[in-house]
Amino acid sequence: MFSQQRIALFQNHPTPFYVYDLGLLEKTLAAMNAASSQYNYHVHYALKANSNREILDRILKSGMGADCVSGNEIKRALESGFTPDQIVFAGVGKNDTEIRFAIANDIFCFNCESLPELEVIAQFARDANKTARVALRINPNVHANTHHYITTGLEENKFGINIHELPEVIEAMKQYPQLELIGLHFHIGSQITDLNVFRSLCTRVNEIQEWFASRRIILKHINVGGGLGVDYHDVENNLVPDFKTYFEIFAKFLEVRQGQQIHFELGRSIVGQCGTLISRVLYVKKGVQTNFAILDAGMTELIRPALYQAYHKIENLTPSPGATDLRYDVVGPVCESSDCFGKALDLPEVKRGDLIAIRTAGAYGEVMASGYNLREREETMYLPL
Ligand SMILES: *Cc1c(COP(=O)(O)O)cnc(C)c1O
């Protein structure tokens, strides 16, 4: 819950808006660093979770690298002060401009997702008279036990190179002296809360490494991606994710070969809890089964509930003293029935003008906002330490 002082700050701000708790972000970064540095792991921040400049500034200062999935994210990372040798670039559909831009800037590594992509990178590297470092993004066929829209490591998904294609890829790579194969990359999905999934990933990576070793192919870098989940339900008790247990799993189950560096790409677990969407209640409307609390924020500000049926904790920050709980569907103003933040929620009685907090909105929130219905969002607020 926010302090009365903070709620008073929110009262004086036009809604809807995002608020970021930079103190919590710093705490999260410190916990992540403490846990990963024990094993000398290299951790990159996945910009797609939140590319807000204030946030990137804190993340840069914490020493993380940058994981980008578009040319503009690479541009944003460079503008924010990340150096090219800290930048990795993934994505199934890198376009020509993006690839040329990344080559021109000598980024650390392309995480390549197909043979045709390798061919294009080789061609553009030749044009630029450069060598491009590449890692093969392999689809390990490991089930992430998460929502099917954010599962990425199954053979049916569009991501990565399937294991049975590897002989062909390795053979083809011989024609491309402009490509330097420096490692392997994996990313099996997002919001993973069942940590056994990461253990399965380790087992699969070990097998795949064995395959490469038997062909005397040396891989300096192993990148196991991101995906560590956050607690959308018990927010207050889990503001900082359990990075210690997460990294311990890799330390225990991933076989590291001599001279190898292990890389991670975390997004949600770094920024998820530090962001909240604040809105006001416009109307309380009686329905047949339930009441509707109609907010001035909608799927245009936070699309996760509409897109993935995602749960976000909702709080009434300004209930009247002694208010009792009533049941509400909390909805947005957008002309779509999917524009709903939660159904049949019990909240202290809601009235017009109440401030509503939608928690754990720091990741895949503001970055996925749209201008649908020509809607606008008010200026973002930052809470300092
Ligand atoms: C999205 C993404 C990540 C980050 O995922 P989180 O679940 O936010 O940690 C990491 N690597 C790649 C390649 C991604 O696409």
PDB file of N, CA and C and ligand atoms in Angstrom, residues 46 48-49 67 69 90-91 111 113 137 159 185-187 189-191 225-228 265-269 364, ligand 1:
ATOM      1  N   ALA A  46      16.212  -6.615 -20.610  1.00  0.00           N
ATOM      2  CA  ALA A  46      15.387  -6.674 -21.819  1.00  0.00           C
ATOM      3  C   ALA A  46      14.588  -5.383 -21.933  1.00  0.00           C
ATOM      4  N   LYS A  48      12.492  -4.327 -23.909  1.00  0.00           N
ATOM      5  CA  LYS A  48      11.097  -4.338 -24.333  1.00  0.00           C
ATOM      6  C   LYS A  48      10.134  -4.333 -23.149  1.00  0.00           C
ATOM      7  N   ALA A  49      10.594  -4.724 -21.963  1.00  0.00           N
ATOM      8  CA  ALA A  49       9.718  -4.710 -20.790  1.00  0.00           C
ATOM      9  C   ALA A  49       9.366  -3.281 -20.377  1.00  0.00           C
ATOM     10  N   ASP A  67      19.472  -5.964 -23.703  1.00  0.00           N
ATOM     11  CA  ASP A  67      18.934  -6.954 -24.641  1.00  0.00           C
ATOM     12  C   ASP A  67      17.866  -6.246 -25.461  1.00  0.00           C
ATOM     13  N   VAL A  69      15.302  -5.919 -29.049  1.00  0.00           N
ATOM     14  CA  VAL A  69      14.579  -6.695 -30.061  1.00  0.00           C
ATOM     15  C   VAL A  69      14.160  -5.833 -31.256  1.00  0.00           C
ATOM     16  N   ALA A  90      18.045  -9.691 -30.415  1.00  0.00           N
ATOM     17  CA  ALA A  90      17.255 -10.878 -30.761  1.00  0.00           C
ATOM     18  C   ALA A  90      16.040 -10.464 -31.587  1.00  0.00           C
ATOM     19  N   GLY A  91      15.288 -11.439 -32.060  1.00  0.00           N
ATOM     20  CA  GLY A  91      14.056 -11.165 -32.804  1.00  0.00           C
ATOM     21  C   GLY A  91      13.981 -12.009 -34.065  1.00  0.00           C
ATOM     22  N   ASN A 111      21.551 -12.440 -31.833  1.00  0.00           N
ATOM     23  CA  ASN A 111      20.988 -13.747 -31.519  1.00  0.00           C
ATOM     24  C   ASN A 111      20.131 -14.143 -32.717  1.00  0.00           C
ATOM     25  N   GLU A 113      17.940 -16.236 -35.421  1.00  0.00           N
ATOM     26  CA  GLU A 113      16.803 -17.127 -35.234  1.00  0.00           C
ATOM     27  C   GLU A 113      16.499 -18.008 -36.438  1.00  0.00           C
ATOM     28  N   ARG A 137      20.130 -18.720 -31.787  1.00  0.00           N
ATOM     29  CA  ARG A 137      19.015 -18.890 -30.857  1.00  0.00           C
ATOM     30  C   ARG A 137      18.369 -20.229 -31.170  1.00  0.00           C
ATOM     31  N   PHE A 159       9.866 -18.902 -32.766  1.00  0.00           N
ATOM     32  CA  PHE A 159      11.188 -18.437 -32.338  1.00  0.00           C
ATOM     33  C   PHE A 159      12.284 -19.477 -32.503  1.00  0.00           C
ATOM     34  N   HIS A 185      22.012 -19.192 -27.772  1.00  0.00           N
ATOM     35  CA  HIS A 185      21.032 -18.369 -27.067  1.00  0.00           C
ATOM     36  C   HIS A 185      19.722 -19.140 -26.938  1.00  0.00           C
ATOM     37  N   PHE A 186      19.063 -18.940 -25.796  1.00  0.00           N
ATOM     38  CA  PHE A 186      17.782 -19.596 -25.516  1.00  0.00           C
ATOM     39  C   PHE A 186      16.888 -18.568 -24.829  1.00  0.00           C
ATOM     40  N   HIS A 187      15.607 -18.647 -25.090  1.00  0.00           N
ATOM     41  CA  HIS A 187      14.647 -17.859 -24.288  1.00  0.00           C
ATOM     42  C   HIS A 187      13.314 -18.569 -24.426  1.00  0.00           C
ATOM     43  N   GLY A 189      10.348 -18.248 -22.620  1.00  0.00           N
ATOM     44  CA  GLY A 189       9.047 -17.661 -22.310  1.00  0.00           C
ATOM     45  C   GLY A 189       9.147 -16.671 -21.176  1.00  0.00           C
ATOM     46  N   SER A 190       7.998 -16.133 -20.803  1.00  0.00           N
ATOM     47  CA  SER A 190       7.965 -15.058 -19.822  1.00  0.00           C
ATOM     48  C   SER A 190       7.009 -15.396 -18.681  1.00  0.00           C
ATOM     49  N   GLN A 191       7.153 -14.669 -17.584  1.00  0.00           N
ATOM     50  CA  GLN A 191       6.318 -14.885 -16.382  1.00  0.00           C
ATOM     51  C   GLN A 191       6.359 -16.368 -15.978  1.00  0.00           C
ATOM     52  N   GLY A 225      18.656 -16.472 -21.701  1.00  0.00           N
ATOM     53  CA  GLY A 225      17.453 -15.654 -21.823  1.00  0.00           C
ATOM     54  C   GLY A 225      16.914 -15.151 -20.495  1.00  0.00           C
ATOM     55  N   GLY A 226      15.611 -14.878 -20.497  1.00  0.00           N
ATOM     56  CA  GLY A 226      14.991 -14.317 -19.294  1.00  0.00           C
ATOM     57  C   GLY A 226      13.793 -15.136 -18.884  1.00  0.00           C
ATOM     58  N   GLY A 227      12.760 -14.460 -18.407  1.00  0.00           N
ATOM     59  CA  GLY A 227      11.508 -15.147 -18.128  1.00  0.00           C
ATOM     60  C   GLY A 227      11.138 -15.283 -16.670  1.00  0.00           C
ATOM     61  N   LEU A 228      12.044 -14.931 -15.764  1.00  0.00           N
ATOM     62  CA  LEU A 228      11.706 -15.062 -14.343  1.00  0.00           C
ATOM     63  C   LEU A 228      10.452 -14.238 -14.029  1.00  0.00           C
ATOM     64  N   GLU A 265      18.963 -12.604 -19.663  1.00  0.00           N
ATOM     65  CA  GLU A 265      18.249 -11.428 -20.179  1.00  0.00           C
ATOM     66  C   GLU A 265      16.961 -11.261 -19.386  1.00  0.00           C
ATOM     67  N   LEU A 266      17.004 -10.438 -18.362  1.00  0.00           N
ATOM     68  CA  LEU A 266      15.820 -10.280 -17.515  1.00  0.00           C
ATOM     69  C   LEU A 266      15.098  -8.980 -17.823  1.00  0.00           C
ATOM     70  N   GLY A 267      13.795  -9.048 -17.908  1.00  0.00           N
ATOM     71  CA  GLY A 267      12.981  -7.864 -18.152  1.00  0.00           C
ATOM     72  C   GLY A 267      11.995  -7.660 -17.014  1.00  0.00           C
ATOM     73  N   ARG A 268      10.933  -8.449 -17.046  1.00  0.00           N
ATOM     74  CA  ARG A 268       9.840  -8.319 -16.102  1.00  0.00           C
ATOM     75  C   ARG A 268      10.292  -8.307 -14.633  1.00  0.00           C
ATOM     76  N   SER A 269      11.200  -9.223 -14.289  1.00  0.00           N
ATOM     77  CA  SER A 269      11.589  -9.353 -12.878  1.00  0.00           C
ATOM     78  C   SER A 269      12.337  -8.118 -12.376  1.00  0.00           C
ATOM     79  N   TYR A 364       5.851  -4.419 -19.398  1.00  0.00           N
ATOM     80  CA  TYR A 364       4.858  -4.631 -20.461  1.00  0.00           C
ATOM     81  C   TYR A 364       3.581  -3.838 -20.197  1.00  0.00           C
TER      82      TYR A 364
HETATM   83  C1  LIG B   1      11.166 -10.705 -23.837  1.00  0.00           C
HETATM   84  C2  LIG B   1      12.510 -11.278 -23.877  1.00  0.00           C
HETATM   85  C3  LIG B   1      13.270 -11.346 -22.707  1.00  0.00           C
HETATM   86  C4  LIG B   1      12.768 -10.880 -21.356  1.00  0.00           C
HETATM   87  O1  LIG B   1      11.738 -11.644 -20.879  1.00  0.00           O
HETATM   88  P1  LIG B   1      11.173 -11.386 -19.384  1.00  0.00           P
HETATM   89  O2  LIG B   1      10.126 -12.397 -19.237  1.00  0.00           O
HETATM   90  O3  LIG B   1      10.650 -10.001 -19.355  1.00  0.00           O
HETATM   91  O4  LIG B   1      12.321 -11.590 -18.447  1.00  0.00           O
HETATM   92  C5  LIG B   1      14.530 -11.888 -22.796  1.00  0.00           C
HETATM   93  N1  LIG B   1      15.044 -12.330 -23.974  1.00  0.00           N
HETATM   94  C6  LIG B   1      14.337 -12.269 -25.116  1.00  0.00           C
HETATM   95  C7  LIG B   1      14.943 -12.765 -26.362  1.00  0.00           C
HETATM   96  C8  LIG B   1      13.057 -11.746 -25.114  1.00  0.00           C
HETATM   97  O5  LIG B   1      12.358 -11.709 -26.247  1.00  0.00           O
END
